[in-house]
Short mmCIF file of N, CA and C in Angstrom, two decimals:
data_model
loop_
_atom_site.label_atom_id
_atom_site.label_comp_id
_atom_site.label_asym_id
_atom_site.label_seq_id
_atom_site.Cartn_x
_atom_site.Cartn_y
_atom_site.Cartn_z
N MET A 13 127.96 176.38 106.93
CA MET A 13 129.40 176.59 106.79
C MET A 13 129.66 177.99 106.25
N ASN A 14 130.52 178.71 106.92
CA ASN A 14 130.92 180.04 106.47
C ASN A 14 131.71 179.90 105.16
N LYS A 15 131.25 180.58 104.11
CA LYS A 15 131.86 180.43 102.79
C LYS A 15 133.31 180.92 102.75
N VAL A 16 133.58 182.04 103.43
CA VAL A 16 134.94 182.56 103.45
C VAL A 16 135.87 181.59 104.17
N TYR A 17 135.39 181.03 105.28
CA TYR A 17 136.15 180.02 106.03
C TYR A 17 136.45 178.83 105.13
N ALA A 18 135.43 178.40 104.35
CA ALA A 18 135.59 177.24 103.47
C ALA A 18 136.63 177.50 102.39
N VAL A 19 136.74 178.73 101.93
CA VAL A 19 137.72 179.09 100.91
C VAL A 19 139.12 179.19 101.52
N LEU A 20 139.21 179.77 102.70
CA LEU A 20 140.51 179.97 103.35
C LEU A 20 141.11 178.67 103.86
N TYR A 21 140.26 177.76 104.31
CA TYR A 21 140.77 176.55 104.97
C TYR A 21 141.78 175.77 104.13
N PRO A 22 141.48 175.43 102.87
CA PRO A 22 142.47 174.67 102.10
C PRO A 22 143.77 175.43 101.88
N LEU A 23 143.70 176.74 101.78
CA LEU A 23 144.92 177.54 101.60
C LEU A 23 145.77 177.47 102.86
N ILE A 24 145.10 177.60 104.02
CA ILE A 24 145.81 177.51 105.31
C ILE A 24 146.39 176.11 105.48
N TRP A 25 145.61 175.10 105.13
CA TRP A 25 146.01 173.70 105.27
C TRP A 25 147.29 173.43 104.48
N ILE A 26 147.31 173.88 103.23
CA ILE A 26 148.48 173.66 102.38
C ILE A 26 149.71 174.39 102.94
N TYR A 27 149.52 175.64 103.34
CA TYR A 27 150.62 176.42 103.91
C TYR A 27 151.20 175.74 105.15
N MET A 28 150.31 175.32 106.05
CA MET A 28 150.76 174.68 107.28
C MET A 28 151.40 173.32 107.01
N LYS A 29 150.81 172.57 106.10
CA LYS A 29 151.33 171.23 105.80
C LYS A 29 152.75 171.30 105.25
N LEU A 30 153.03 172.33 104.48
CA LEU A 30 154.34 172.48 103.88
C LEU A 30 155.38 173.03 104.85
N LEU A 31 154.99 174.06 105.62
CA LEU A 31 155.96 174.74 106.47
C LEU A 31 155.86 174.38 107.95
N HIS A 32 154.66 174.10 108.42
CA HIS A 32 154.46 173.83 109.86
C HIS A 32 153.57 172.60 110.05
N PRO A 33 154.04 171.42 109.67
CA PRO A 33 153.21 170.22 109.80
C PRO A 33 152.82 169.95 111.25
N TRP A 34 151.69 169.29 111.43
CA TRP A 34 151.15 169.07 112.76
C TRP A 34 150.71 167.62 112.94
N LYS A 35 150.55 167.25 114.19
CA LYS A 35 149.96 165.97 114.55
C LYS A 35 148.93 166.25 115.63
N ALA A 36 147.70 165.77 115.44
CA ALA A 36 146.62 165.99 116.41
C ALA A 36 146.48 164.77 117.31
N VAL A 37 146.52 164.99 118.61
CA VAL A 37 146.32 163.92 119.58
C VAL A 37 145.06 164.24 120.39
N GLY A 38 144.14 163.30 120.46
CA GLY A 38 142.93 163.49 121.26
C GLY A 38 141.88 164.37 120.62
N VAL A 39 141.98 164.61 119.31
CA VAL A 39 141.02 165.50 118.66
C VAL A 39 139.60 164.94 118.73
N GLU A 40 139.49 163.62 118.96
CA GLU A 40 138.17 163.01 119.12
C GLU A 40 137.46 163.50 120.38
N ASN A 41 138.21 164.16 121.27
CA ASN A 41 137.61 164.72 122.49
C ASN A 41 136.76 165.95 122.21
N VAL A 42 136.92 166.54 121.03
CA VAL A 42 136.13 167.73 120.69
C VAL A 42 134.72 167.28 120.36
N PRO A 43 133.73 167.69 121.15
CA PRO A 43 132.36 167.22 120.92
C PRO A 43 131.69 167.90 119.74
N GLU A 44 130.61 167.31 119.29
CA GLU A 44 129.81 167.95 118.26
C GLU A 44 129.06 169.11 118.90
N GLY A 45 128.70 170.08 118.12
CA GLY A 45 127.96 171.22 118.67
C GLY A 45 128.85 172.20 119.40
N ALA A 46 128.24 172.93 120.32
CA ALA A 46 128.95 173.98 121.04
C ALA A 46 130.12 173.44 121.86
N ALA A 47 131.22 174.16 121.83
CA ALA A 47 132.38 173.80 122.65
C ALA A 47 133.29 175.02 122.76
N LEU A 48 133.84 175.19 123.94
CA LEU A 48 134.79 176.28 124.18
C LEU A 48 136.18 175.68 124.18
N LEU A 49 136.95 175.96 123.15
CA LEU A 49 138.30 175.42 123.00
C LEU A 49 139.30 176.40 123.56
N CYS A 50 140.08 175.95 124.54
CA CYS A 50 141.00 176.87 125.23
C CYS A 50 142.42 176.30 125.24
N GLY A 51 143.36 177.08 124.71
CA GLY A 51 144.73 176.61 124.67
C GLY A 51 145.71 177.62 125.23
N ASN A 52 146.92 177.15 125.49
CA ASN A 52 148.00 178.06 125.86
C ASN A 52 148.43 178.79 124.60
N HIS A 53 149.14 179.89 124.76
CA HIS A 53 149.40 180.75 123.60
C HIS A 53 150.84 181.27 123.63
N SER A 54 151.60 180.94 122.58
CA SER A 54 152.98 181.41 122.53
C SER A 54 153.37 182.04 121.19
N THR A 55 152.64 181.70 120.12
CA THR A 55 152.97 182.26 118.81
C THR A 55 151.70 182.68 118.08
N LEU A 56 151.88 183.55 117.11
CA LEU A 56 150.77 184.07 116.33
C LEU A 56 150.06 182.96 115.54
N GLY A 57 150.79 181.90 115.22
CA GLY A 57 150.22 180.83 114.42
C GLY A 57 149.45 179.78 115.19
N ASP A 58 149.35 179.90 116.51
CA ASP A 58 148.66 178.89 117.32
C ASP A 58 147.23 178.58 116.83
N PRO A 59 146.43 179.59 116.49
CA PRO A 59 145.07 179.28 116.02
C PRO A 59 145.08 178.44 114.75
N LEU A 60 146.08 178.63 113.89
CA LEU A 60 146.14 177.88 112.64
C LEU A 60 146.35 176.39 112.89
N TYR A 61 147.15 176.07 113.90
CA TYR A 61 147.35 174.66 114.26
C TYR A 61 146.04 174.02 114.68
N VAL A 62 145.29 174.72 115.52
CA VAL A 62 144.02 174.18 116.01
C VAL A 62 143.03 174.02 114.88
N VAL A 63 142.94 175.03 114.02
CA VAL A 63 142.03 174.97 112.88
C VAL A 63 142.35 173.77 111.99
N CYS A 64 143.63 173.56 111.71
CA CYS A 64 144.03 172.44 110.86
C CYS A 64 143.74 171.10 111.52
N CYS A 65 143.94 171.01 112.81
CA CYS A 65 143.67 169.77 113.53
C CYS A 65 142.20 169.39 113.49
N LEU A 66 141.33 170.38 113.55
CA LEU A 66 139.90 170.12 113.60
C LEU A 66 139.34 169.66 112.26
N GLY A 67 140.00 170.04 111.19
CA GLY A 67 139.51 169.63 109.88
C GLY A 67 138.52 170.64 109.30
N TRP A 68 138.23 170.46 108.04
CA TRP A 68 137.41 171.40 107.29
C TRP A 68 135.98 171.50 107.80
N ARG A 69 135.43 170.39 108.25
CA ARG A 69 134.01 170.36 108.63
C ARG A 69 133.73 170.97 110.00
N LYS A 70 134.71 171.02 110.87
CA LYS A 70 134.49 171.57 112.21
C LYS A 70 134.97 173.01 112.25
N GLN A 71 134.13 173.89 111.77
CA GLN A 71 134.50 175.30 111.75
C GLN A 71 134.58 175.85 113.17
N VAL A 72 135.55 176.69 113.39
CA VAL A 72 135.72 177.28 114.71
C VAL A 72 135.82 178.79 114.58
N HIS A 73 135.15 179.49 115.48
CA HIS A 73 135.27 180.94 115.56
C HIS A 73 136.43 181.25 116.50
N VAL A 74 137.15 182.29 116.20
CA VAL A 74 138.35 182.62 117.00
C VAL A 74 138.23 184.01 117.60
N MET A 75 138.50 184.09 118.90
CA MET A 75 138.58 185.38 119.58
C MET A 75 140.03 185.84 119.52
N ALA A 76 140.27 186.99 118.88
CA ALA A 76 141.62 187.50 118.70
C ALA A 76 141.73 188.91 119.28
N LYS A 77 142.96 189.36 119.47
CA LYS A 77 143.12 190.71 119.98
C LYS A 77 142.66 191.72 118.93
N GLU A 78 142.09 192.80 119.38
CA GLU A 78 141.49 193.80 118.51
C GLU A 78 142.45 194.35 117.46
N GLU A 79 143.73 194.45 117.82
CA GLU A 79 144.72 195.02 116.91
C GLU A 79 144.80 194.25 115.58
N ILE A 80 144.66 192.91 115.66
CA ILE A 80 144.74 192.10 114.45
C ILE A 80 143.60 192.43 113.49
N MET A 81 142.45 192.71 114.05
CA MET A 81 141.28 192.98 113.21
C MET A 81 141.40 194.32 112.48
N LYS A 82 142.37 195.12 112.88
CA LYS A 82 142.56 196.42 112.24
C LYS A 82 143.61 196.38 111.14
N TRP A 83 144.22 195.22 110.93
CA TRP A 83 145.19 195.09 109.85
C TRP A 83 144.47 195.27 108.52
N PRO A 84 145.02 196.06 107.61
CA PRO A 84 144.39 196.27 106.30
C PRO A 84 144.18 194.95 105.56
N VAL A 85 143.04 194.79 104.97
CA VAL A 85 142.66 193.62 104.16
C VAL A 85 142.56 192.35 105.02
N ILE A 86 143.64 191.99 105.71
CA ILE A 86 143.65 190.76 106.50
C ILE A 86 142.58 190.79 107.57
N GLY A 87 142.45 191.92 108.27
CA GLY A 87 141.43 192.05 109.30
C GLY A 87 140.03 191.86 108.74
N PHE A 88 139.79 192.42 107.57
CA PHE A 88 138.48 192.31 106.92
C PHE A 88 138.17 190.86 106.57
N ILE A 89 139.16 190.16 106.01
CA ILE A 89 138.98 188.76 105.62
C ILE A 89 138.74 187.88 106.85
N LEU A 90 139.53 188.12 107.90
CA LEU A 90 139.37 187.33 109.12
C LEU A 90 137.98 187.51 109.71
N LYS A 91 137.49 188.73 109.70
CA LYS A 91 136.15 189.00 110.23
C LYS A 91 135.10 188.23 109.46
N LYS A 92 135.24 188.22 108.13
CA LYS A 92 134.30 187.50 107.29
C LYS A 92 134.37 185.99 107.52
N ALA A 93 135.54 185.52 107.99
CA ALA A 93 135.74 184.09 108.22
C ALA A 93 135.32 183.64 109.62
N GLY A 94 134.84 184.59 110.44
CA GLY A 94 134.36 184.22 111.76
C GLY A 94 135.28 184.57 112.92
N VAL A 95 136.32 185.34 112.64
CA VAL A 95 137.21 185.80 113.70
C VAL A 95 136.69 187.14 114.20
N PHE A 96 136.72 187.36 115.51
CA PHE A 96 136.29 188.65 116.04
C PHE A 96 137.28 189.14 117.09
N GLY A 97 137.38 190.44 117.22
CA GLY A 97 138.37 191.03 118.11
C GLY A 97 137.84 191.33 119.50
N VAL A 98 138.76 191.37 120.44
CA VAL A 98 138.42 191.76 121.81
C VAL A 98 139.45 192.78 122.28
N LYS A 99 138.98 193.82 122.93
CA LYS A 99 139.85 194.84 123.45
C LYS A 99 140.42 194.37 124.78
N ARG A 100 141.72 194.23 124.84
CA ARG A 100 142.36 193.72 126.05
C ARG A 100 142.48 194.80 127.11
N GLY A 101 142.39 194.37 128.35
CA GLY A 101 142.57 195.29 129.46
C GLY A 101 141.34 196.07 129.84
N LYS A 102 140.21 195.77 129.21
CA LYS A 102 138.97 196.46 129.55
C LYS A 102 137.79 195.54 129.27
N ALA A 103 136.65 195.88 129.82
CA ALA A 103 135.45 195.07 129.62
C ALA A 103 134.87 195.37 128.24
N ASP A 104 135.08 194.46 127.30
CA ASP A 104 134.59 194.63 125.94
C ASP A 104 133.24 193.92 125.83
N VAL A 105 132.18 194.65 126.09
CA VAL A 105 130.84 194.08 126.13
C VAL A 105 130.45 193.45 124.80
N ALA A 106 130.79 194.11 123.70
CA ALA A 106 130.44 193.59 122.37
C ALA A 106 131.08 192.23 122.13
N ALA A 107 132.36 192.10 122.50
CA ALA A 107 133.07 190.83 122.30
C ALA A 107 132.50 189.74 123.21
N LEU A 108 132.14 190.12 124.44
CA LEU A 108 131.56 189.14 125.37
C LEU A 108 130.23 188.62 124.82
N LYS A 109 129.42 189.51 124.30
CA LYS A 109 128.13 189.11 123.75
C LYS A 109 128.30 188.22 122.52
N GLU A 110 129.29 188.55 121.69
CA GLU A 110 129.54 187.76 120.49
C GLU A 110 130.00 186.35 120.86
N ALA A 111 130.85 186.24 121.85
CA ALA A 111 131.33 184.93 122.29
C ALA A 111 130.19 184.07 122.79
N MET A 112 129.31 184.65 123.58
CA MET A 112 128.20 183.87 124.11
C MET A 112 127.17 183.55 123.04
N ARG A 113 127.03 184.44 122.07
CA ARG A 113 126.11 184.18 120.95
C ARG A 113 126.58 182.97 120.16
N ILE A 114 127.88 182.89 119.94
CA ILE A 114 128.46 181.77 119.20
C ILE A 114 128.21 180.46 119.93
N LEU A 115 128.51 180.43 121.22
CA LEU A 115 128.34 179.20 122.00
C LEU A 115 126.87 178.81 122.15
N ARG A 116 126.02 179.77 122.40
CA ARG A 116 124.59 179.47 122.53
C ARG A 116 123.98 179.04 121.20
N GLY A 117 124.67 179.40 120.12
CA GLY A 117 124.21 178.99 118.80
C GLY A 117 124.71 177.60 118.40
N GLY A 118 125.36 176.93 119.34
CA GLY A 118 125.81 175.56 119.08
C GLY A 118 127.10 175.48 118.29
N LYS A 119 127.89 176.55 118.29
CA LYS A 119 129.13 176.58 117.51
C LYS A 119 130.36 176.50 118.42
N LYS A 120 131.52 176.42 117.80
CA LYS A 120 132.76 176.28 118.55
C LYS A 120 133.51 177.61 118.60
N LEU A 121 134.07 177.89 119.77
CA LEU A 121 134.82 179.12 119.98
C LEU A 121 136.21 178.78 120.49
N LEU A 122 137.23 179.32 119.82
CA LEU A 122 138.61 179.14 120.27
C LEU A 122 139.10 180.43 120.90
N MET A 123 139.64 180.31 122.10
CA MET A 123 140.21 181.47 122.77
C MET A 123 141.41 181.03 123.59
N PHE A 124 142.21 182.02 123.96
CA PHE A 124 143.43 181.74 124.73
C PHE A 124 143.30 182.46 126.07
N PRO A 125 143.02 181.70 127.15
CA PRO A 125 142.75 182.28 128.47
C PRO A 125 143.84 183.20 129.01
N GLU A 126 145.09 183.01 128.57
CA GLU A 126 146.17 183.86 129.06
C GLU A 126 146.05 185.28 128.53
N GLY A 127 145.31 185.44 127.43
CA GLY A 127 145.03 186.78 126.91
C GLY A 127 146.13 187.38 126.06
N THR A 128 147.28 186.74 126.03
CA THR A 128 148.40 187.24 125.22
C THR A 128 149.39 186.11 125.02
N ARG A 129 150.34 186.31 124.14
CA ARG A 129 151.35 185.28 123.92
C ARG A 129 152.34 185.24 125.10
N VAL A 130 152.66 184.04 125.52
CA VAL A 130 153.57 183.85 126.66
C VAL A 130 154.80 183.09 126.18
N LYS A 131 155.95 183.66 126.38
CA LYS A 131 157.19 183.05 125.93
C LYS A 131 157.64 181.92 126.85
N GLU A 132 158.47 181.06 126.30
CA GLU A 132 158.96 179.90 127.06
C GLU A 132 159.69 180.34 128.32
N GLY A 133 159.41 179.64 129.41
CA GLY A 133 160.04 179.95 130.68
C GLY A 133 159.25 180.92 131.54
N LYS A 134 158.22 181.51 130.95
CA LYS A 134 157.38 182.45 131.69
C LYS A 134 156.01 181.85 131.95
N VAL A 135 155.43 182.21 133.06
CA VAL A 135 154.10 181.72 133.43
C VAL A 135 153.18 182.91 133.63
N SER A 136 151.98 182.82 133.08
CA SER A 136 151.03 183.91 133.23
C SER A 136 149.75 183.39 133.85
N GLU A 137 149.00 184.30 134.42
CA GLU A 137 147.72 183.93 135.02
C GLU A 137 146.62 183.97 133.96
N ALA A 138 145.67 183.09 134.11
CA ALA A 138 144.56 183.04 133.17
C ALA A 138 143.53 184.10 133.51
N HIS A 139 142.99 184.72 132.49
CA HIS A 139 141.88 185.64 132.68
C HIS A 139 140.61 184.80 132.87
N THR A 140 139.56 185.43 133.35
CA THR A 140 138.36 184.68 133.72
C THR A 140 137.28 184.61 132.63
N GLY A 141 137.57 185.13 131.44
CA GLY A 141 136.57 185.13 130.38
C GLY A 141 136.06 183.75 130.03
N ALA A 142 136.96 182.79 129.86
CA ALA A 142 136.54 181.44 129.50
C ALA A 142 135.63 180.84 130.57
N ALA A 143 135.97 181.08 131.83
CA ALA A 143 135.15 180.56 132.93
C ALA A 143 133.74 181.14 132.86
N MET A 144 133.65 182.42 132.58
CA MET A 144 132.35 183.07 132.49
C MET A 144 131.54 182.52 131.32
N PHE A 145 132.17 182.38 130.15
CA PHE A 145 131.46 181.87 128.98
C PHE A 145 130.93 180.46 129.22
N ALA A 146 131.76 179.62 129.82
CA ALA A 146 131.38 178.23 130.04
C ALA A 146 130.23 178.11 131.03
N THR A 147 130.30 178.84 132.13
CA THR A 147 129.26 178.73 133.15
C THR A 147 127.95 179.37 132.72
N ARG A 148 128.03 180.40 131.90
CA ARG A 148 126.81 181.08 131.47
C ARG A 148 126.11 180.39 130.30
N THR A 149 126.87 179.68 129.48
CA THR A 149 126.27 179.03 128.32
C THR A 149 126.10 177.53 128.48
N GLY A 150 126.82 176.94 129.44
CA GLY A 150 126.74 175.49 129.62
C GLY A 150 127.58 174.72 128.62
N ALA A 151 128.36 175.42 127.80
CA ALA A 151 129.20 174.75 126.80
C ALA A 151 130.36 174.03 127.48
N PRO A 152 130.70 172.84 127.01
CA PRO A 152 131.85 172.13 127.58
C PRO A 152 133.15 172.82 127.19
N VAL A 153 134.15 172.71 128.06
CA VAL A 153 135.45 173.32 127.82
C VAL A 153 136.43 172.22 127.41
N VAL A 154 137.15 172.45 126.33
CA VAL A 154 138.16 171.49 125.88
C VAL A 154 139.54 172.13 126.03
N PRO A 155 140.36 171.64 126.95
CA PRO A 155 141.72 172.19 127.10
C PRO A 155 142.60 171.71 125.95
N ILE A 156 143.48 172.59 125.47
CA ILE A 156 144.36 172.25 124.35
C ILE A 156 145.79 172.68 124.70
N TYR A 157 146.72 171.76 124.51
CA TYR A 157 148.13 172.12 124.72
C TYR A 157 148.82 172.29 123.37
N ILE A 158 149.47 173.44 123.19
CA ILE A 158 150.20 173.75 121.97
C ILE A 158 151.66 174.00 122.36
N PRO A 159 152.58 173.15 121.92
CA PRO A 159 153.98 173.33 122.31
C PRO A 159 154.51 174.73 122.00
N MET A 160 155.32 175.25 122.89
CA MET A 160 155.89 176.58 122.68
C MET A 160 156.95 176.55 121.58
N LYS A 161 157.75 175.48 121.57
CA LYS A 161 158.80 175.37 120.56
C LYS A 161 158.22 174.78 119.28
N LYS A 162 158.31 175.55 118.22
CA LYS A 162 157.83 175.08 116.92
C LYS A 162 158.93 175.37 115.90
N ARG A 163 159.31 174.36 115.15
CA ARG A 163 160.36 174.53 114.15
C ARG A 163 159.77 174.34 112.76
N ARG A 164 160.17 175.20 111.88
CA ARG A 164 159.69 175.10 110.50
C ARG A 164 160.11 173.75 109.90
N PHE A 165 159.17 173.11 109.22
CA PHE A 165 159.34 171.81 108.57
C PHE A 165 159.38 170.65 109.56
N ARG A 166 159.24 170.94 110.86
CA ARG A 166 159.19 169.89 111.88
C ARG A 166 157.76 169.77 112.42
N ARG A 167 157.34 168.56 112.64
CA ARG A 167 155.96 168.34 113.09
C ARG A 167 155.76 168.80 114.53
N THR A 168 154.64 169.49 114.75
CA THR A 168 154.27 169.96 116.08
C THR A 168 153.02 169.19 116.53
N THR A 169 153.09 168.61 117.72
CA THR A 169 151.96 167.82 118.23
C THR A 169 151.03 168.69 119.07
N ILE A 170 149.77 168.74 118.67
CA ILE A 170 148.74 169.49 119.38
C ILE A 170 147.88 168.50 120.14
N VAL A 171 147.71 168.71 121.45
CA VAL A 171 146.99 167.75 122.29
C VAL A 171 145.67 168.34 122.77
N PHE A 172 144.60 167.61 122.50
CA PHE A 172 143.27 167.99 122.95
C PHE A 172 142.88 167.13 124.14
N GLY A 173 142.57 167.78 125.27
CA GLY A 173 142.19 167.05 126.46
C GLY A 173 140.70 166.73 126.49
N GLU A 174 140.29 166.05 127.53
CA GLU A 174 138.88 165.68 127.65
C GLU A 174 138.04 166.90 128.02
N PRO A 175 136.85 167.01 127.44
CA PRO A 175 135.98 168.16 127.74
C PRO A 175 135.46 168.05 129.18
N PHE A 176 135.20 169.19 129.78
CA PHE A 176 134.65 169.20 131.13
C PHE A 176 133.73 170.40 131.31
N HIS A 177 132.86 170.30 132.29
CA HIS A 177 131.96 171.39 132.64
C HIS A 177 132.41 171.95 133.99
N PRO A 178 132.80 173.22 134.06
CA PRO A 178 133.23 173.81 135.33
C PRO A 178 132.13 173.71 136.38
N GLU A 179 132.54 173.43 137.62
CA GLU A 179 131.58 173.31 138.71
C GLU A 179 131.73 174.46 139.69
N PHE A 180 130.61 174.83 140.29
CA PHE A 180 130.62 175.88 141.31
C PHE A 180 129.40 175.69 142.20
N GLU A 181 129.46 176.24 143.39
CA GLU A 181 128.35 176.13 144.33
C GLU A 181 127.48 177.38 144.25
N GLY A 182 126.21 177.22 144.58
CA GLY A 182 125.31 178.36 144.55
C GLY A 182 124.65 178.52 143.19
N ARG A 183 123.79 179.52 143.10
CA ARG A 183 123.05 179.74 141.86
C ARG A 183 123.92 180.38 140.79
N LYS A 184 124.82 181.25 141.19
CA LYS A 184 125.69 181.93 140.24
C LYS A 184 127.13 181.86 140.73
N PRO A 185 128.07 181.73 139.81
CA PRO A 185 129.48 181.73 140.22
C PRO A 185 129.91 183.11 140.69
N THR A 186 130.77 183.14 141.66
CA THR A 186 131.32 184.39 142.18
C THR A 186 132.62 184.72 141.43
N PRO A 187 133.14 185.94 141.59
CA PRO A 187 134.43 186.26 140.97
C PRO A 187 135.52 185.28 141.40
N GLU A 188 135.44 184.82 142.65
CA GLU A 188 136.42 183.84 143.14
C GLU A 188 136.26 182.50 142.40
N ASP A 189 134.98 182.14 142.12
CA ASP A 189 134.73 180.91 141.37
C ASP A 189 135.32 181.01 139.97
N TYR A 190 135.11 182.16 139.33
CA TYR A 190 135.64 182.36 137.98
C TYR A 190 137.16 182.19 137.96
N GLN A 191 137.84 182.78 138.94
CA GLN A 191 139.30 182.69 138.98
C GLN A 191 139.75 181.26 139.27
N ARG A 192 139.04 180.58 140.15
CA ARG A 192 139.38 179.19 140.46
C ARG A 192 139.23 178.32 139.22
N ILE A 193 138.15 178.52 138.47
CA ILE A 193 137.91 177.75 137.25
C ILE A 193 138.99 178.06 136.21
N ALA A 194 139.34 179.34 136.10
CA ALA A 194 140.37 179.75 135.14
C ALA A 194 141.72 179.11 135.49
N ASP A 195 142.06 179.12 136.77
CA ASP A 195 143.32 178.52 137.21
C ASP A 195 143.33 177.01 136.95
N ASP A 196 142.20 176.37 137.22
CA ASP A 196 142.07 174.93 137.00
C ASP A 196 142.21 174.61 135.52
N LEU A 197 141.67 175.46 134.67
CA LEU A 197 141.77 175.27 133.23
C LEU A 197 143.23 175.27 132.78
N MET A 198 144.01 176.22 133.29
CA MET A 198 145.42 176.28 132.91
C MET A 198 146.19 175.06 133.42
N VAL A 199 145.82 174.56 134.58
CA VAL A 199 146.45 173.33 135.10
C VAL A 199 146.15 172.17 134.16
N ARG A 200 144.91 172.09 133.70
CA ARG A 200 144.52 171.01 132.78
C ARG A 200 145.27 171.13 131.45
N ILE A 201 145.44 172.35 130.97
CA ILE A 201 146.15 172.57 129.72
C ILE A 201 147.61 172.14 129.85
N ARG A 202 148.27 172.58 130.90
CA ARG A 202 149.70 172.27 131.09
C ARG A 202 149.93 170.79 131.35
N ALA A 203 148.93 170.11 131.91
CA ALA A 203 149.07 168.69 132.20
C ALA A 203 149.12 167.86 130.91
N LEU A 204 148.69 168.45 129.81
CA LEU A 204 148.69 167.73 128.52
C LEU A 204 150.06 167.74 127.85
N GLU A 205 150.98 168.54 128.39
CA GLU A 205 152.30 168.70 127.76
C GLU A 205 153.02 167.37 127.57
N GLU A 206 152.89 166.48 128.54
CA GLU A 206 153.62 165.21 128.47
C GLU A 206 153.18 164.33 127.30
N ARG A 207 152.00 164.64 126.74
CA ARG A 207 151.51 163.86 125.60
C ARG A 207 151.93 164.47 124.26
N ALA A 208 152.56 165.63 124.32
CA ALA A 208 152.96 166.32 123.08
C ALA A 208 154.35 165.87 122.64
N VAL A 209 154.45 164.61 122.28
CA VAL A 209 155.75 164.07 121.87
C VAL A 209 155.67 163.59 120.42
#
């Protein structure tokens, strides 16, 4: 257990419980060991909901945009807690290696396939990073739906779908396979919306 994560978790839990209470649906779908957790993304606090739903014992590493990791003090603390940055819009080899190291090490990785926050009423295409990580490491993918509308002091329901292993033909997935898997992942995530009541 990451010691910094262990210290931060109860503080985050209390903050969220007071201001942004949550309800976890299907959290039993998250397997033990390695898992790639993928959710839709609309607010900066989305990772906190997932972390709280998983509980103290299921530590999760988070892939975040590089800019957050440069915030004074906060970026340093997040890094120590297992969060790592990725440079958007370019091939960030270091971040790709870190993500696969985490999954191959039997740990959990949370990422948002859309690559950025998407506001209500807008639809974005999924990037192929999650598809690549899953097919290269063999880690199961767990789709997560996080409601876009969140009200302070009102409970937000987070839905965890059933884990799955992306399928493809041939020895290695093609770029087309990666995009197909990424698109399918977003379909699975959005299909969970009806359970977020």
